[in-house]
Amino acid sequence: MNTTTTTTRSTPLSTKEKLGYGLGDAGFNLYWTTIASFIAAFYTDVFGISAAAAGTMLLVTKIFDAFTDPVMGAVADRTRTRWGKFRPFLIWGGAPLALAALMTFTTPELGALGRLVWAYVTYSVMMICYTIVSTPYSALSGVMTSRSQDRTSLISIRFIFAFGCGALVNRYTLPLVEQFGQGDPARGWQLTIGLYGILATLVFLLTFLSTRERIAPPITQQSHAVGDLKDLLDNKPWLILFALALIIMLTITMRAGSSYYYFNYYLVKPELLSSYLFWQMIFYAVGAACTPLMTRFIDKAKLLMLLMALTATFSICLYFVPKDGIPLIFTLNCLISLCLGPKSPLTWSMYADTADYTEWKTGRRATAMTFAAATFSQKLGGAFGSAIMLWLLALLGYQANQAQAGSSLVGINLLQTVIPGVFALIAAVLVTRYTLTGKRLRQIQLDLETR
């Protein structure tokens, strides 16, 4: 049965469809949260490569991976099937992604150079497979409805699932590694990721079955990938979001990636790490859940500016908390996470609005390219965040599985607190330049519906 554009673009979304779409990001976060929270520690403390080499590898491969997003966006925008443009990739790409992730977290019996090559190749393949599934999934939210508040609600539910799953990943990954490994962390990681891959593949199938595509490009549209990119570069609101995504991902990646080092070496309380990351994700989810309510009273851009300013304030305050102030450390982490939680629903909803703006301005629509180029920005932010973190650790003398001292400890504390706070402050300033808000956005939606 054809389940594409059988109803109008402004059709309200049912709760069932919102939940089905949101569930998909739980599948992605079985991978994404694992990568964000543990990949650096896996490479330095289990896989056995130096912090400097791991930082360079993550930067090089993620930059390469980021450039695949626009390519995948162009492919998805030009895909034609009885199920739509974007939904089929959820079932085509699930199993290959699971296999690639399994190989990435496999530790082969190779020399130092062989392991480094293995890391470059497997990580690159995994992220390409991730792009093949995630880019169409993100674009799908832009073609399910044109109702702005419905989009905010849809994407808020998406990130409730994302952060909820992320909380479980952060809480149970290390215990699972220990349980499966029985003293062999390399085997523990391999089996844990294998389990996550199976679960994610099933989740993607459920999302495919429960969603529909309703918005298609104009029938007479004639475009090509270069033209799509040019439209984006002429779209000022999208350019602002592009820069915002990169900067905010620096904040999030540094906080997530440095948590392992912060608890193992700075606080010397590794037993608290899983709980810290668990509550971090829970409050991300609470923030995401509150987003639709907040946007009823505060414009999306103004709300994002306020939240990023609060994130900066709380992050810098965290630097001054003494090592024995565990309750205050947890409290500030929860407040920071509460402020960062709405970031994803807000920005992804705003990306869908910028796709409408391009269609309104040019008469052409490239939804997947809009979201793919946005993901490109986020991946660049994640790449630079991981690389800067690992390079700084190497520069300050970090040695894996040893007690740290002096400048290394100061650096670990800064990576968890002040440095992410500075990037959050930059984001708060930048969002003031975003102009696709209020009456202007409502008029654009009305014009498109009339057309």
Short mmCIF file of C-alpha atoms in Angstrom, two decimals:
data_model
loop_
_atom_site.label_atom_id
_atom_site.label_comp_id
_atom_site.label_asym_id
_atom_site.label_seq_id
_atom_site.Cartn_x
_atom_site.Cartn_y
_atom_site.Cartn_z
CA MET A 1 0.00 0.00 0.00
CA ASN A 2 1.26 3.46 -0.88
CA THR A 3 1.56 5.52 2.32
CA THR A 4 3.04 8.74 1.00
CA THR A 5 1.20 11.96 0.15
CA THR A 6 -2.43 10.86 0.58
CA THR A 7 -3.37 13.74 2.92
CA THR A 8 -2.57 17.44 3.07
CA ARG A 9 0.70 18.87 4.33
CA SER A 10 -1.05 20.45 7.33
CA THR A 11 -2.62 17.21 8.58
CA PRO A 12 -2.38 16.97 12.40
CA LEU A 13 -0.24 14.07 13.56
CA SER A 14 -1.71 11.35 15.73
CA THR A 15 -0.06 10.39 19.00
CA LYS A 16 0.60 6.92 17.59
CA GLU A 17 2.54 8.31 14.64
CA LYS A 18 4.51 10.70 16.84
CA LEU A 19 5.47 7.83 19.13
CA GLY A 20 6.41 5.63 16.18
CA TYR A 21 8.67 8.31 14.77
CA GLY A 22 10.18 9.15 18.15
CA LEU A 23 10.98 5.51 18.85
CA GLY A 24 13.42 5.57 15.93
CA ASP A 25 15.82 7.84 17.78
CA ALA A 26 16.00 5.33 20.62
CA GLY A 27 17.56 3.00 18.04
CA PHE A 28 20.03 5.65 16.91
CA ASN A 29 21.05 6.43 20.48
CA LEU A 30 22.06 2.86 21.12
CA TYR A 31 24.92 3.88 18.82
CA TRP A 32 25.20 7.66 19.26
CA THR A 33 25.27 7.73 23.07
CA THR A 34 27.74 4.88 23.17
CA ILE A 35 30.00 6.76 20.77
CA ALA A 36 29.63 10.11 22.55
CA SER A 37 30.17 8.77 26.07
CA PHE A 38 32.56 5.85 25.62
CA ILE A 39 34.34 5.74 22.24
CA ALA A 40 37.31 7.86 23.41
CA ALA A 41 37.75 5.77 26.55
CA PHE A 42 37.34 2.54 24.54
CA TYR A 43 40.12 3.52 22.14
CA THR A 44 42.57 4.71 24.81
CA ASP A 45 41.91 2.25 27.66
CA VAL A 46 40.71 -0.93 25.89
CA PHE A 47 41.67 -0.83 22.23
CA GLY A 48 45.15 0.37 23.18
CA ILE A 49 45.97 3.45 21.08
CA SER A 50 47.31 6.71 22.47
CA ALA A 51 45.11 9.69 23.27
CA ALA A 52 46.80 11.77 20.57
CA ALA A 53 46.39 9.06 17.91
CA ALA A 54 42.75 8.50 18.94
CA GLY A 55 42.02 12.23 18.77
CA THR A 56 43.49 12.53 15.28
CA MET A 57 41.68 9.40 14.11
CA LEU A 58 38.31 10.62 15.38
CA LEU A 59 38.81 14.03 13.78
CA VAL A 60 39.90 12.69 10.37
CA THR A 61 37.20 10.03 10.15
CA LYS A 62 34.42 12.30 11.39
CA ILE A 63 35.33 15.05 8.95
CA PHE A 64 35.22 12.47 6.15
CA ASP A 65 31.93 11.17 7.52
CA ALA A 66 30.47 14.67 7.75
CA PHE A 67 30.99 15.19 4.03
CA THR A 68 28.91 12.08 3.31
CA ASP A 69 25.82 13.72 4.81
CA PRO A 70 25.11 16.12 1.91
CA VAL A 71 25.74 13.24 -0.52
CA MET A 72 23.23 11.09 1.33
CA GLY A 73 20.80 14.01 1.44
CA ALA A 74 20.98 14.35 -2.34
CA VAL A 75 20.43 10.59 -2.76
CA ALA A 76 17.43 10.55 -0.41
CA ASP A 77 15.81 13.59 -2.03
CA ARG A 78 15.94 11.78 -5.37
CA THR A 79 14.76 8.40 -4.14
CA ARG A 80 11.36 7.26 -5.44
CA THR A 81 9.62 4.23 -3.95
CA ARG A 82 6.06 3.17 -3.15
CA TRP A 83 6.90 3.84 0.54
CA GLY A 84 8.21 7.37 -0.01
CA LYS A 85 11.64 8.97 -0.19
CA PHE A 86 12.97 8.51 3.32
CA ARG A 87 11.26 5.66 5.15
CA PRO A 88 12.78 2.79 3.10
CA PHE A 89 16.30 3.58 4.31
CA LEU A 90 15.27 2.58 7.82
CA ILE A 91 14.91 -1.03 6.72
CA TRP A 92 17.62 -1.03 4.04
CA GLY A 93 20.36 0.23 6.36
CA GLY A 94 19.63 -1.23 9.79
CA ALA A 95 21.46 -4.57 9.50
CA PRO A 96 24.60 -3.18 7.74
CA LEU A 97 24.89 -0.55 10.49
CA ALA A 98 24.68 -3.23 13.20
CA LEU A 99 27.43 -5.28 11.54
CA ALA A 100 29.69 -2.25 11.06
CA ALA A 101 29.29 -1.27 14.72
CA LEU A 102 30.17 -4.80 15.81
CA MET A 103 33.42 -4.65 13.82
CA THR A 104 34.26 -1.20 15.20
CA PHE A 105 34.11 -2.47 18.77
CA THR A 106 36.06 -5.63 17.96
CA THR A 107 39.69 -5.60 19.18
CA PRO A 108 41.81 -7.70 16.79
CA GLU A 109 45.16 -9.29 17.62
CA LEU A 110 47.26 -6.83 15.62
CA GLY A 111 50.29 -4.66 16.18
CA ALA A 112 50.06 -0.94 16.99
CA LEU A 113 49.92 0.14 13.33
CA GLY A 114 47.47 -2.61 12.41
CA ARG A 115 45.09 -1.61 15.18
CA LEU A 116 45.23 2.03 14.15
CA VAL A 117 44.39 1.12 10.55
CA TRP A 118 41.59 -1.13 11.80
CA ALA A 119 40.21 1.76 13.86
CA TYR A 120 40.28 4.16 10.90
CA VAL A 121 38.56 1.72 8.53
CA THR A 122 35.90 0.26 10.83
CA TYR A 123 34.92 3.57 12.42
CA SER A 124 34.60 5.19 8.99
CA VAL A 125 32.42 2.36 7.66
CA MET A 126 30.22 2.44 10.76
CA MET A 127 29.62 6.18 10.45
CA ILE A 128 28.84 5.91 6.72
CA CYS A 129 26.24 3.25 7.52
CA TYR A 130 24.90 5.49 10.30
CA THR A 131 24.54 8.35 7.82
CA ILE A 132 22.66 6.16 5.34
CA VAL A 133 19.97 5.53 7.94
CA SER A 134 20.01 8.69 10.06
CA THR A 135 19.89 11.34 7.32
CA PRO A 136 16.59 10.08 5.81
CA TYR A 137 15.21 9.56 9.33
CA SER A 138 15.86 13.20 10.26
CA ALA A 139 14.42 14.41 6.95
CA LEU A 140 11.28 12.35 7.56
CA SER A 141 10.18 14.76 10.30
CA GLY A 142 10.12 17.56 7.74
CA VAL A 143 7.63 15.80 5.44
CA MET A 144 5.16 14.33 7.94
CA THR A 145 3.38 17.67 8.54
CA SER A 146 3.87 21.39 7.96
CA ARG A 147 2.27 22.42 11.27
CA SER A 148 5.00 24.20 13.24
CA GLN A 149 3.69 23.31 16.70
CA ASP A 150 3.13 19.71 15.59
CA ARG A 151 6.73 19.59 14.40
CA THR A 152 7.94 20.84 17.76
CA SER A 153 5.82 18.20 19.51
CA LEU A 154 6.98 15.46 17.12
CA ILE A 155 10.63 16.26 17.55
CA SER A 156 10.26 16.71 21.31
CA ILE A 157 8.89 13.16 21.51
CA ARG A 158 11.77 12.03 19.31
CA PHE A 159 14.28 13.40 21.77
CA ILE A 160 12.44 12.11 24.81
CA PHE A 161 13.03 8.67 23.31
CA ALA A 162 16.58 9.64 22.37
CA PHE A 163 17.55 10.87 25.82
CA GLY A 164 15.59 8.16 27.60
CA CYS A 165 17.45 5.50 25.65
CA GLY A 166 20.67 7.45 26.16
CA ALA A 167 20.09 7.35 29.91
CA LEU A 168 19.79 3.56 29.79
CA VAL A 169 22.89 3.29 27.60
CA ASN A 170 24.89 5.45 29.99
CA ARG A 171 23.60 3.56 33.02
CA TYR A 172 23.97 0.00 31.79
CA THR A 173 26.70 -0.09 29.12
CA LEU A 174 29.65 -0.46 31.48
CA PRO A 175 27.85 -3.05 33.66
CA LEU A 176 26.95 -4.98 30.49
CA VAL A 177 30.55 -4.83 29.30
CA GLU A 178 31.67 -6.20 32.65
CA GLN A 179 28.98 -8.89 32.69
CA PHE A 180 29.58 -10.07 29.12
CA GLY A 181 33.35 -9.74 29.34
CA GLN A 182 33.90 -11.60 32.62
CA GLY A 183 37.28 -9.90 33.01
CA ASP A 184 37.87 -9.42 29.27
CA PRO A 185 36.69 -5.86 28.43
CA ALA A 186 37.41 -6.29 24.72
CA ARG A 187 34.97 -9.20 24.49
CA GLY A 188 32.53 -7.36 26.75
CA TRP A 189 32.41 -4.38 24.38
CA GLN A 190 31.98 -6.61 21.34
CA LEU A 191 28.99 -8.48 22.80
CA THR A 192 27.37 -5.33 24.18
CA ILE A 193 27.46 -3.58 20.81
CA GLY A 194 26.18 -6.74 19.14
CA LEU A 195 23.13 -6.64 21.42
CA TYR A 196 22.57 -2.95 20.74
CA GLY A 197 22.75 -3.57 16.98
CA ILE A 198 20.01 -6.20 17.07
CA LEU A 199 17.73 -3.97 19.14
CA ALA A 200 18.32 -0.94 16.91
CA THR A 201 17.51 -2.88 13.73
CA LEU A 202 14.14 -3.96 15.17
CA VAL A 203 13.36 -0.39 16.29
CA PHE A 204 14.00 1.01 12.79
CA LEU A 205 11.53 -1.51 11.37
CA LEU A 206 8.83 -0.34 13.79
CA THR A 207 9.41 3.30 12.84
CA PHE A 208 9.12 2.43 9.15
CA LEU A 209 5.78 0.73 9.74
CA SER A 210 4.22 3.50 11.84
CA THR A 211 5.01 6.71 9.89
CA ARG A 212 3.85 8.41 6.68
CA GLU A 213 5.23 11.03 4.29
CA ARG A 214 2.82 13.83 3.32
CA ILE A 215 4.91 16.67 1.89
CA ALA A 216 6.51 16.28 -1.53
CA PRO A 217 8.50 18.76 -3.63
CA PRO A 218 6.52 20.80 -6.19
CA ILE A 219 5.55 18.56 -9.12
CA THR A 220 7.37 20.76 -11.62
CA GLN A 221 10.56 20.99 -9.55
CA GLN A 222 13.75 20.48 -11.54
CA SER A 223 16.85 20.61 -9.35
CA HIS A 224 20.22 19.03 -8.77
CA ALA A 225 22.50 18.61 -5.77
CA VAL A 226 24.62 21.68 -6.53
CA GLY A 227 21.48 23.77 -6.80
CA ASP A 228 20.21 22.38 -3.50
CA LEU A 229 23.45 23.39 -1.77
CA LYS A 230 23.28 26.85 -3.33
CA ASP A 231 19.76 27.28 -1.98
CA LEU A 232 21.03 26.44 1.50
CA LEU A 233 23.91 28.89 1.26
CA ASP A 234 21.38 31.58 0.31
CA ASN A 235 19.20 30.68 3.31
CA LYS A 236 20.41 32.90 6.18
CA PRO A 237 18.28 31.28 8.92
CA TRP A 238 19.67 27.88 7.94
CA LEU A 239 23.26 29.22 8.03
CA ILE A 240 22.72 30.47 11.57
CA LEU A 241 21.42 27.03 12.59
CA PHE A 242 24.40 25.39 10.88
CA ALA A 243 26.84 27.38 13.01
CA LEU A 244 24.74 26.85 16.14
CA ALA A 245 24.67 23.08 15.69
CA LEU A 246 28.44 22.95 15.36
CA ILE A 247 29.07 25.05 18.47
CA ILE A 248 26.46 23.34 20.65
CA MET A 249 27.84 19.92 19.68
CA LEU A 250 31.24 21.05 20.92
CA THR A 251 29.57 21.70 24.27
CA ILE A 252 27.73 18.37 24.39
CA THR A 253 30.59 16.21 23.07
CA MET A 254 33.14 17.61 25.50
CA ARG A 255 30.79 17.12 28.46
CA ALA A 256 29.92 13.55 27.48
CA GLY A 257 33.40 12.46 26.41
CA SER A 258 35.26 13.93 29.37
CA SER A 259 32.89 12.47 32.00
CA TYR A 260 34.79 9.16 32.02
CA TYR A 261 38.07 10.92 32.73
CA TYR A 262 36.44 13.33 35.20
CA PHE A 263 35.14 10.54 37.44
CA ASN A 264 37.97 8.04 36.99
CA TYR A 265 40.89 10.42 37.38
CA TYR A 266 39.75 13.81 38.74
CA LEU A 267 37.16 12.81 41.33
CA VAL A 268 38.55 9.26 41.63
CA LYS A 269 35.02 7.91 42.00
CA PRO A 270 34.50 5.70 38.92
CA GLU A 271 31.61 3.92 40.60
CA LEU A 272 29.53 7.12 40.27
CA LEU A 273 30.02 7.58 36.53
CA SER A 274 27.07 5.47 35.37
CA SER A 275 24.70 7.28 37.73
CA TYR A 276 26.05 10.67 36.66
CA LEU A 277 25.49 9.90 32.98
CA PHE A 278 22.13 8.28 33.69
CA TRP A 279 20.74 11.38 35.42
CA GLN A 280 22.31 13.56 32.76
CA MET A 281 20.21 11.85 30.11
CA ILE A 282 17.09 11.77 32.28
CA PHE A 283 17.20 15.55 32.61
CA TYR A 284 17.90 15.89 28.90
CA ALA A 285 14.65 13.98 28.40
CA VAL A 286 12.77 16.15 30.92
CA GLY A 287 13.98 19.27 29.10
CA ALA A 288 12.90 17.84 25.75
CA ALA A 289 9.48 16.91 27.18
CA CYS A 290 8.94 20.48 28.42
CA THR A 291 9.77 22.04 25.04
CA PRO A 292 6.28 22.03 23.44
CA LEU A 293 4.85 23.71 26.54
CA MET A 294 7.57 26.36 26.65
CA THR A 295 7.23 27.20 22.96
CA ARG A 296 3.57 28.05 23.50
CA PHE A 297 4.74 31.06 25.51
CA ILE A 298 8.26 31.81 24.27
CA ASP A 299 9.52 32.03 20.70
CA LYS A 300 11.84 29.15 19.79
CA ALA A 301 14.88 31.34 19.12
CA LYS A 302 14.49 33.39 22.32
CA LEU A 303 14.05 30.22 24.34
CA LEU A 304 17.19 28.67 22.85
CA MET A 305 19.21 31.82 23.64
CA LEU A 306 18.05 31.81 27.28
CA LEU A 307 18.79 28.10 27.74
CA MET A 308 22.30 28.32 26.28
CA ALA A 309 23.10 31.29 28.54
CA LEU A 310 21.98 29.27 31.57
CA THR A 311 24.06 26.29 30.36
CA ALA A 312 27.13 28.51 30.24
CA THR A 313 26.48 29.88 33.75
CA PHE A 314 25.95 26.49 35.39
CA SER A 315 28.94 24.93 33.56
CA ILE A 316 31.35 27.59 34.75
CA CYS A 317 30.00 27.32 38.30
CA LEU A 318 30.73 23.57 38.23
CA TYR A 319 34.46 24.29 37.89
CA PHE A 320 34.59 25.76 41.40
CA VAL A 321 32.89 22.84 43.17
CA PRO A 322 35.38 20.91 45.35
CA LYS A 323 36.02 17.24 44.67
CA ASP A 324 34.06 16.15 47.72
CA GLY A 325 30.99 18.18 46.73
CA ILE A 326 29.36 15.25 44.96
CA PRO A 327 25.72 16.28 45.63
CA LEU A 328 26.37 19.75 44.17
CA ILE A 329 28.21 18.24 41.18
CA PHE A 330 25.21 16.05 40.44
CA THR A 331 22.78 18.95 40.95
CA LEU A 332 24.63 21.26 38.55
CA ASN A 333 24.92 18.44 36.00
CA CYS A 334 21.15 17.95 36.16
CA LEU A 335 20.52 21.69 35.73
CA ILE A 336 22.88 21.88 32.74
CA SER A 337 21.20 18.85 31.18
CA LEU A 338 17.74 20.32 31.81
CA CYS A 339 18.81 23.43 29.86
CA LEU A 340 20.41 21.43 27.03
CA GLY A 341 17.46 19.04 26.68
CA PRO A 342 15.25 21.42 24.63
CA LYS A 343 18.15 22.24 22.28
CA SER A 344 17.54 19.28 19.99
CA PRO A 345 13.74 19.60 19.63
CA LEU A 346 14.11 23.33 19.07
CA THR A 347 16.85 23.22 16.45
CA TRP A 348 15.47 20.26 14.50
CA SER A 349 12.04 21.88 14.39
CA MET A 350 13.72 25.07 13.18
CA TYR A 351 15.51 23.11 10.42
CA ALA A 352 12.13 21.95 9.11
CA ASP A 353 11.03 25.59 9.13
CA THR A 354 14.09 26.56 7.06
CA ALA A 355 13.18 23.89 4.49
CA ASP A 356 9.79 25.58 4.19
CA TYR A 357 11.55 28.94 3.86
CA THR A 358 13.62 27.65 0.93
CA GLU A 359 10.49 26.34 -0.79
CA TRP A 360 8.68 29.64 -0.16
CA LYS A 361 11.61 31.69 -1.46
CA THR A 362 12.72 29.61 -4.46
CA GLY A 363 9.83 27.28 -5.33
CA ARG A 364 12.14 24.31 -4.76
CA ARG A 365 12.30 21.92 -1.81
CA ALA A 366 15.18 19.65 -0.74
CA THR A 367 14.19 18.40 2.71
CA ALA A 368 16.84 15.70 3.06
CA MET A 369 19.61 18.03 1.92
CA THR A 370 18.50 20.58 4.52
CA PHE A 371 18.72 18.03 7.33
CA ALA A 372 21.82 16.32 5.92
CA ALA A 373 23.78 19.53 5.84
CA ALA A 374 22.61 20.17 9.41
CA THR A 375 23.88 16.76 10.47
CA PHE A 376 27.12 17.60 8.66
CA SER A 377 27.48 20.56 11.01
CA GLN A 378 26.74 18.48 14.10
CA LYS A 379 29.26 15.85 13.10
CA LEU A 380 31.92 18.50 12.57
CA GLY A 381 31.16 19.80 16.04
CA GLY A 382 31.39 16.29 17.47
CA ALA A 383 34.62 15.64 15.58
CA PHE A 384 36.31 18.78 16.82
CA GLY A 385 34.94 18.26 20.34
CA SER A 386 36.40 14.74 20.62
CA ALA A 387 39.67 15.71 18.97
CA ILE A 388 40.23 18.84 21.08
CA MET A 389 39.48 16.87 24.23
CA LEU A 390 41.95 14.08 23.42
CA TRP A 391 44.64 16.42 22.11
CA LEU A 392 44.41 18.50 25.27
CA LEU A 393 44.70 15.39 27.42
CA ALA A 394 47.77 14.29 25.47
CA LEU A 395 49.31 17.77 25.67
CA LEU A 396 48.84 17.85 29.43
CA GLY A 397 50.47 14.44 29.92
CA TYR A 398 47.52 12.05 30.25
CA GLN A 399 48.57 8.39 30.60
CA ALA A 400 45.88 5.72 30.32
CA ASN A 401 45.08 3.59 33.40
CA GLN A 402 47.42 5.60 35.65
CA ALA A 403 46.83 8.18 38.37
CA GLN A 404 46.91 11.70 36.93
CA ALA A 405 48.47 14.78 38.51
CA GLY A 406 49.07 18.50 38.02
CA SER A 407 48.11 19.98 34.67
CA SER A 408 46.40 16.78 33.54
CA LEU A 409 43.90 17.03 36.40
CA VAL A 410 43.27 20.72 35.74
CA GLY A 411 42.65 19.96 32.06
CA ILE A 412 40.18 17.18 32.85
CA ASN A 413 38.22 19.54 35.12
CA LEU A 414 38.20 22.30 32.47
CA LEU A 415 36.95 19.88 29.81
CA GLN A 416 33.94 18.98 31.95
CA THR A 417 33.13 22.54 33.05
CA VAL A 418 34.53 25.83 31.74
CA ILE A 419 35.37 24.91 28.14
CA PRO A 420 31.86 23.60 27.32
CA GLY A 421 30.47 26.63 29.15
CA VAL A 422 32.37 29.04 26.90
CA PHE A 423 31.04 27.35 23.77
CA ALA A 424 27.50 27.51 25.19
CA LEU A 425 27.91 31.25 25.74
CA ILE A 426 29.03 31.72 22.13
CA ALA A 427 25.91 29.83 21.01
CA ALA A 428 23.67 32.10 23.11
CA VAL A 429 25.09 35.15 21.34
CA LEU A 430 24.84 33.59 17.89
CA VAL A 431 21.16 32.63 18.16
CA THR A 432 20.25 36.33 18.36
CA ARG A 433 20.93 36.47 14.60
CA TYR A 434 18.16 33.97 13.75
CA THR A 435 15.19 35.74 12.12
CA LEU A 436 12.71 33.05 11.02
CA THR A 437 10.28 33.55 13.90
CA GLY A 438 6.77 34.62 14.88
CA LYS A 439 4.52 36.29 12.31
CA ARG A 440 7.06 35.87 9.53
CA LEU A 441 7.08 32.08 9.90
CA ARG A 442 3.28 31.88 10.15
CA GLN A 443 2.90 33.89 6.94
CA ILE A 444 5.32 31.59 5.10
CA GLN A 445 3.32 28.54 6.20
CA LEU A 446 0.08 30.18 5.07
CA ASP A 447 1.54 31.09 1.67
CA LEU A 448 2.76 27.53 1.10
CA GLU A 449 -0.57 26.02 2.06
CA THR A 450 -2.33 28.41 -0.36
CA ARG A 451 -0.01 27.39 -3.17
#
